[in-house]
GROMACS .gro file of C-alpha atoms in nm:
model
  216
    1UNK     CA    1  11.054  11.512  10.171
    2UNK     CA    2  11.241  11.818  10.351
    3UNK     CA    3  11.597  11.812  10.369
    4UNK     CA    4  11.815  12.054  10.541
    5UNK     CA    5  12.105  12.129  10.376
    6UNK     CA    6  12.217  12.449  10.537
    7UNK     CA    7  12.380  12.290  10.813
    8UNK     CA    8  12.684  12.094  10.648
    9UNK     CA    9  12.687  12.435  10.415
   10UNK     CA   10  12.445  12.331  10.159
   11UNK     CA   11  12.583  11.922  10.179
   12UNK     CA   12  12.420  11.638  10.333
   13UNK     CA   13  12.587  11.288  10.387
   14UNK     CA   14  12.418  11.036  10.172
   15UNK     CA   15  12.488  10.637  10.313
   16UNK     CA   16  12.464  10.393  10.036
   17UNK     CA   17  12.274  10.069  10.075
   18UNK     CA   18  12.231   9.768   9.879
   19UNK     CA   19  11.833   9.757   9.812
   20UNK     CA   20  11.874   9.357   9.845
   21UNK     CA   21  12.172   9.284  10.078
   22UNK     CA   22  12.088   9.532  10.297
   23UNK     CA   23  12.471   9.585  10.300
   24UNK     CA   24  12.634   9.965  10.359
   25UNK     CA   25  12.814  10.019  10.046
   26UNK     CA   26  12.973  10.396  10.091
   27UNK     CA   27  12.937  10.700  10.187
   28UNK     CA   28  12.886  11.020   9.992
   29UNK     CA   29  12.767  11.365   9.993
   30UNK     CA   30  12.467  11.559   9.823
   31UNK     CA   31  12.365  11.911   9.738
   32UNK     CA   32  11.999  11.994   9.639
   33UNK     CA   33  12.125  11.979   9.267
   34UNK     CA   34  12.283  11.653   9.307
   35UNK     CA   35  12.008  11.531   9.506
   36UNK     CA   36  11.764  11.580   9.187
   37UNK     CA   37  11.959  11.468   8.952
   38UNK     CA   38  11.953  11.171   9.098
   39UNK     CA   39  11.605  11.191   9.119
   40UNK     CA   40  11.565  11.270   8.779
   41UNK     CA   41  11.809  10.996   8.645
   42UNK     CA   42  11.733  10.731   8.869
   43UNK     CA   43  12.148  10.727   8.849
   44UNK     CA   44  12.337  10.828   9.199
   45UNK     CA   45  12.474  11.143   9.219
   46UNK     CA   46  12.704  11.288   9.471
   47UNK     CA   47  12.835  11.648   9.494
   48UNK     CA   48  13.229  11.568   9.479
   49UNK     CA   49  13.377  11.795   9.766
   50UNK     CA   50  13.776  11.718   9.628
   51UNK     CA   51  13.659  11.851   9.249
   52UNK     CA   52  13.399  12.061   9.345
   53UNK     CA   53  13.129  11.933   9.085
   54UNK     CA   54  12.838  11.697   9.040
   55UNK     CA   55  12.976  11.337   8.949
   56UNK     CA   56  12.764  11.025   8.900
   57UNK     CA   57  12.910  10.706   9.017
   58UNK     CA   58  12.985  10.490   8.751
   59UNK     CA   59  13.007  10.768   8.468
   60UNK     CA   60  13.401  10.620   8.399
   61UNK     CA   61  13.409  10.288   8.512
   62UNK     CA   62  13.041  10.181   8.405
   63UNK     CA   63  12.930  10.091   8.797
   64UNK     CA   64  12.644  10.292   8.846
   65UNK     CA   65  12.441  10.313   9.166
   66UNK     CA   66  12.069  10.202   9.015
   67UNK     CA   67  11.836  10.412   9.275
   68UNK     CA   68  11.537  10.238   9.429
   69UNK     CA   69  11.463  10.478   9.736
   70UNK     CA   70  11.536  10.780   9.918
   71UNK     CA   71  11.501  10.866  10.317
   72UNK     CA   72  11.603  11.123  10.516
   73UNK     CA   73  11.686  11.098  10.877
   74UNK     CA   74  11.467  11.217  11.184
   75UNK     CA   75  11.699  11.567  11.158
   76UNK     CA   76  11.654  11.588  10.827
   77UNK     CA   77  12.015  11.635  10.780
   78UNK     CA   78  12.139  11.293  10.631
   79UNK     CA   79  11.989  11.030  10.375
   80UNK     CA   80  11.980  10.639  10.319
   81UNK     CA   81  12.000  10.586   9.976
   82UNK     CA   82  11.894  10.224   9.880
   83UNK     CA   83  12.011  10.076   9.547
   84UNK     CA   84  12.111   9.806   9.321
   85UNK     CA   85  12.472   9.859   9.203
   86UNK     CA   86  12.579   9.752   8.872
   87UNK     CA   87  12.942   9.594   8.967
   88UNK     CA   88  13.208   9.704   9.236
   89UNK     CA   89  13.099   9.999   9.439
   90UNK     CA   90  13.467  10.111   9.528
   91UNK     CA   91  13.708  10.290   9.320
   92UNK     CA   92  13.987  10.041   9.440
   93UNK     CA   93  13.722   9.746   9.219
   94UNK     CA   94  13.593   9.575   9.594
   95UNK     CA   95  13.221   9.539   9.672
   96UNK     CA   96  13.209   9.850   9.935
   97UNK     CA   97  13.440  10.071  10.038
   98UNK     CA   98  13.532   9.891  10.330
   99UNK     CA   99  13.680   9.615  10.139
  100UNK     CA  100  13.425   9.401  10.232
  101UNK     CA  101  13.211   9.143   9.977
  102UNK     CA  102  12.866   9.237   9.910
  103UNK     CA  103  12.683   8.905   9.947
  104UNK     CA  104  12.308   8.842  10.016
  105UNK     CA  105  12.240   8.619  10.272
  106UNK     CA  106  11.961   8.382  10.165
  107UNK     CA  107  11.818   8.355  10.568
  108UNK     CA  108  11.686   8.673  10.467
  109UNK     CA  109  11.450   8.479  10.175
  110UNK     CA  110  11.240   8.377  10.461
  111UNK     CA  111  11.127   8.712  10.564
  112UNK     CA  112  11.065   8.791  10.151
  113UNK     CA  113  10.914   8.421  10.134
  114UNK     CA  114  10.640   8.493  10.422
  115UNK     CA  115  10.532   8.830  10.265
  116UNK     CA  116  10.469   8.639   9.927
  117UNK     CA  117  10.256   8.360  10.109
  118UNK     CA  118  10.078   8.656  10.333
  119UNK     CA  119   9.977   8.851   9.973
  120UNK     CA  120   9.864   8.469   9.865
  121UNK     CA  121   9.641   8.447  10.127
  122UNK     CA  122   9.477   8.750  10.063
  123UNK     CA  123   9.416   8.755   9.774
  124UNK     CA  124   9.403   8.412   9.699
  125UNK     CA  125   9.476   8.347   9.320
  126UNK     CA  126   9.290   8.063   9.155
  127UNK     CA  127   9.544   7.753   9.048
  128UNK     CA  128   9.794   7.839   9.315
  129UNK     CA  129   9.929   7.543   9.554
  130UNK     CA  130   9.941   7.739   9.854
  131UNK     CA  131   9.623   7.915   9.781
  132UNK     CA  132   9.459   7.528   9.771
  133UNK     CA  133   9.631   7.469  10.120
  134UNK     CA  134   9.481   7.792  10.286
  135UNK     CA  135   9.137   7.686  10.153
  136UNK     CA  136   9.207   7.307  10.346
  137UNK     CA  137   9.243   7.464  10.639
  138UNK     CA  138   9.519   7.469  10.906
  139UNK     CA  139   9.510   7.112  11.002
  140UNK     CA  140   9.552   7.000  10.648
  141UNK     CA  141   9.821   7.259  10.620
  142UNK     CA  142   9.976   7.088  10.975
  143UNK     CA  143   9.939   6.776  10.810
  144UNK     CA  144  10.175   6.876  10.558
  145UNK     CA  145  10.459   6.988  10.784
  146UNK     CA  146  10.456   6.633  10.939
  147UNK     CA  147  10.463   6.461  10.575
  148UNK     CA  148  10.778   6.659  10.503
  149UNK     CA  149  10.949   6.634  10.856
  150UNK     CA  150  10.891   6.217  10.802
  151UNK     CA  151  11.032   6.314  10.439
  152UNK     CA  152  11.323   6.468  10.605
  153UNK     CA  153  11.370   6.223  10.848
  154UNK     CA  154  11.428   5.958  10.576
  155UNK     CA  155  11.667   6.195  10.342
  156UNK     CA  156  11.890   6.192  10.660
  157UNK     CA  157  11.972   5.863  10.748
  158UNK     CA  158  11.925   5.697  10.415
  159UNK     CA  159  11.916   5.953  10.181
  160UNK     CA  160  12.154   6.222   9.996
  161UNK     CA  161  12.252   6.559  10.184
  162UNK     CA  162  12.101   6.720   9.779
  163UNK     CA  163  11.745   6.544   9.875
  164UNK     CA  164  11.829   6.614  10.217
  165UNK     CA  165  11.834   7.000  10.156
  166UNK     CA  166  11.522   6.972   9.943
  167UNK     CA  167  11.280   6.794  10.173
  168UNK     CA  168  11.389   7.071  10.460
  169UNK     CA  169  11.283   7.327  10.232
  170UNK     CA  170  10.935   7.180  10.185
  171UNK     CA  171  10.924   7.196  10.561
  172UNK     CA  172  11.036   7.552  10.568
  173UNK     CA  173  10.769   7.646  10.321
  174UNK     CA  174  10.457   7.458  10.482
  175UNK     CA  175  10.555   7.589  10.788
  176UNK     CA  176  10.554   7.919  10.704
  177UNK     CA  177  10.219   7.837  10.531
  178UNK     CA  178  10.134   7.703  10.895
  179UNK     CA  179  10.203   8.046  11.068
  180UNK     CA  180  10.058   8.260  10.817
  181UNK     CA  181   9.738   8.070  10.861
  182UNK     CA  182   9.775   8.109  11.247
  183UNK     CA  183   9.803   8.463  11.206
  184UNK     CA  184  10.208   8.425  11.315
  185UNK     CA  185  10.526   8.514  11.097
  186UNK     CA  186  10.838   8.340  11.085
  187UNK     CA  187  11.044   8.648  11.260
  188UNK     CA  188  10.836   8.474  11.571
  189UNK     CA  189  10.989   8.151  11.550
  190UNK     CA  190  11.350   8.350  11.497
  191UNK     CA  191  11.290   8.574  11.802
  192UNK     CA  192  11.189   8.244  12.037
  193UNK     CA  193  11.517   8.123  11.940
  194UNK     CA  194  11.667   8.434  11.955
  195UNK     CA  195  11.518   8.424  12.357
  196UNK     CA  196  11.624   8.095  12.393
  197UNK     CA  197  11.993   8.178  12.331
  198UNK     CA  198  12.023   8.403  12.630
  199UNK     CA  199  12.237   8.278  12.927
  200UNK     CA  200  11.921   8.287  13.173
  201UNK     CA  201  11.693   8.141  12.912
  202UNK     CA  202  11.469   7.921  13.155
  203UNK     CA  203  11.745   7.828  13.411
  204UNK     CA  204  11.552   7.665  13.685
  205UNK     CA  205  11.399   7.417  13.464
  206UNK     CA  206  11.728   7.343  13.322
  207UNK     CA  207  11.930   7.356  13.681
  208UNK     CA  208  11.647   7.096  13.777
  209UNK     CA  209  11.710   6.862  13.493
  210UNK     CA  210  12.104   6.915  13.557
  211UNK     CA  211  12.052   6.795  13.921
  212UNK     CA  212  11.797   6.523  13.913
  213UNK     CA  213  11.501   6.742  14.056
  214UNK     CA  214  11.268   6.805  13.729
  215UNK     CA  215  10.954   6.697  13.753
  216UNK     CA  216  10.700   6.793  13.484
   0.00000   0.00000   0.00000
């Protein structure tokens, strides 16, 4: 990896991400001798501009910056950092440096969900559940995600919002079974709806239905 660091005088701004959150968590800067010592000690290291030396976050206060990755920009002039932090990123004790909390939001599980079912498809373990369900076939797999919506459908007028929650989650996961069979993900599903939300999204049908005119 090639990174320029004659242009800020030998300094390059490092952004600091959460590996998991996905979350910007500060911003520092990095010399080539900071840059491989973190390298080297997996800990982040920043070239402190006030003191003028290296310093590794969390050296006092025990919060280090855990390093998972490195990239540098398409100048080669600044680099995303991704990491896992061990406590409060900020010297003030919040999350980030913006005061903000560093939370992951589970919506992003389903993205990390599909990938696991897509490396269970191929390659298929022996004695796994969704590795039987790919070897029914897709309208056994189908005939899943109606079970569980009828499963649903019963949690939520008679049952519990806990079983509720539950049976929705067995549709979420034999659906995603469903598109990985059909060669889809579930970022498709998100991006229909994501279509779907726009202002214009299929107006004449709708203006039809609004004034009495639809006809399918």
């Amino acid at each position: 990896m090639e990174i320029d660091f004659k242009k800020m005088n030998g300094l390059v701004p490092a952004i600091i991400q959460d590996y998991k959150t996905k979350n910007v968590l500060m911003l520092g800067f990095m010399n080539e001798e900071s840059y491989n010592k973190t390298i080297e000690t997996k800990k982040v290291t920043f070239w402190s501009r006030s003191r003028n030396c290296l310093w590794t976050k969390g050296e006092t206060s025990g919060n280090f910056l855990n390093l998972i990755s490195i990239k540098v920009d398409c100048d080669n002039d600044t680099l995303l950092v991704e990491v896992i932090p061990n406590g409060p990123t900020c010297h003030k004790g919040t999350d980030t440096c913006w005061g903000e909390e560093n939370k992951y939001n589970p919506i992003l599980f389903l993205s990390e969900l599909q990938d696991f079912i897509t490396k269970r498809h191929q390659e298929m373990p022996e004695g796994s559940y969704t590795t039987a369900l790919f070897n029914k076939g897709v309208k056994r797999i189908a005939q899943k995600v109606g079970e569980e919506s009828l499963e649903t459908v019963i949690e939520a007028v008679s049952g519990t919002d806990e079983k509720l929650v539950y049976e929705a989650s067995d549709i979420l996961y034999h659906l995603i079974v469903l598109l990985e069979a059909k060669g889809l993900r579930i970022e498709d599903v998100a991006a229909e709806l994501l279509k779907r939300h726009q202002p214009d999204w299929d107006k004449d049908r709708r203006l039809a239905k609004f004034l009495g005119t639809y006809k399918r």
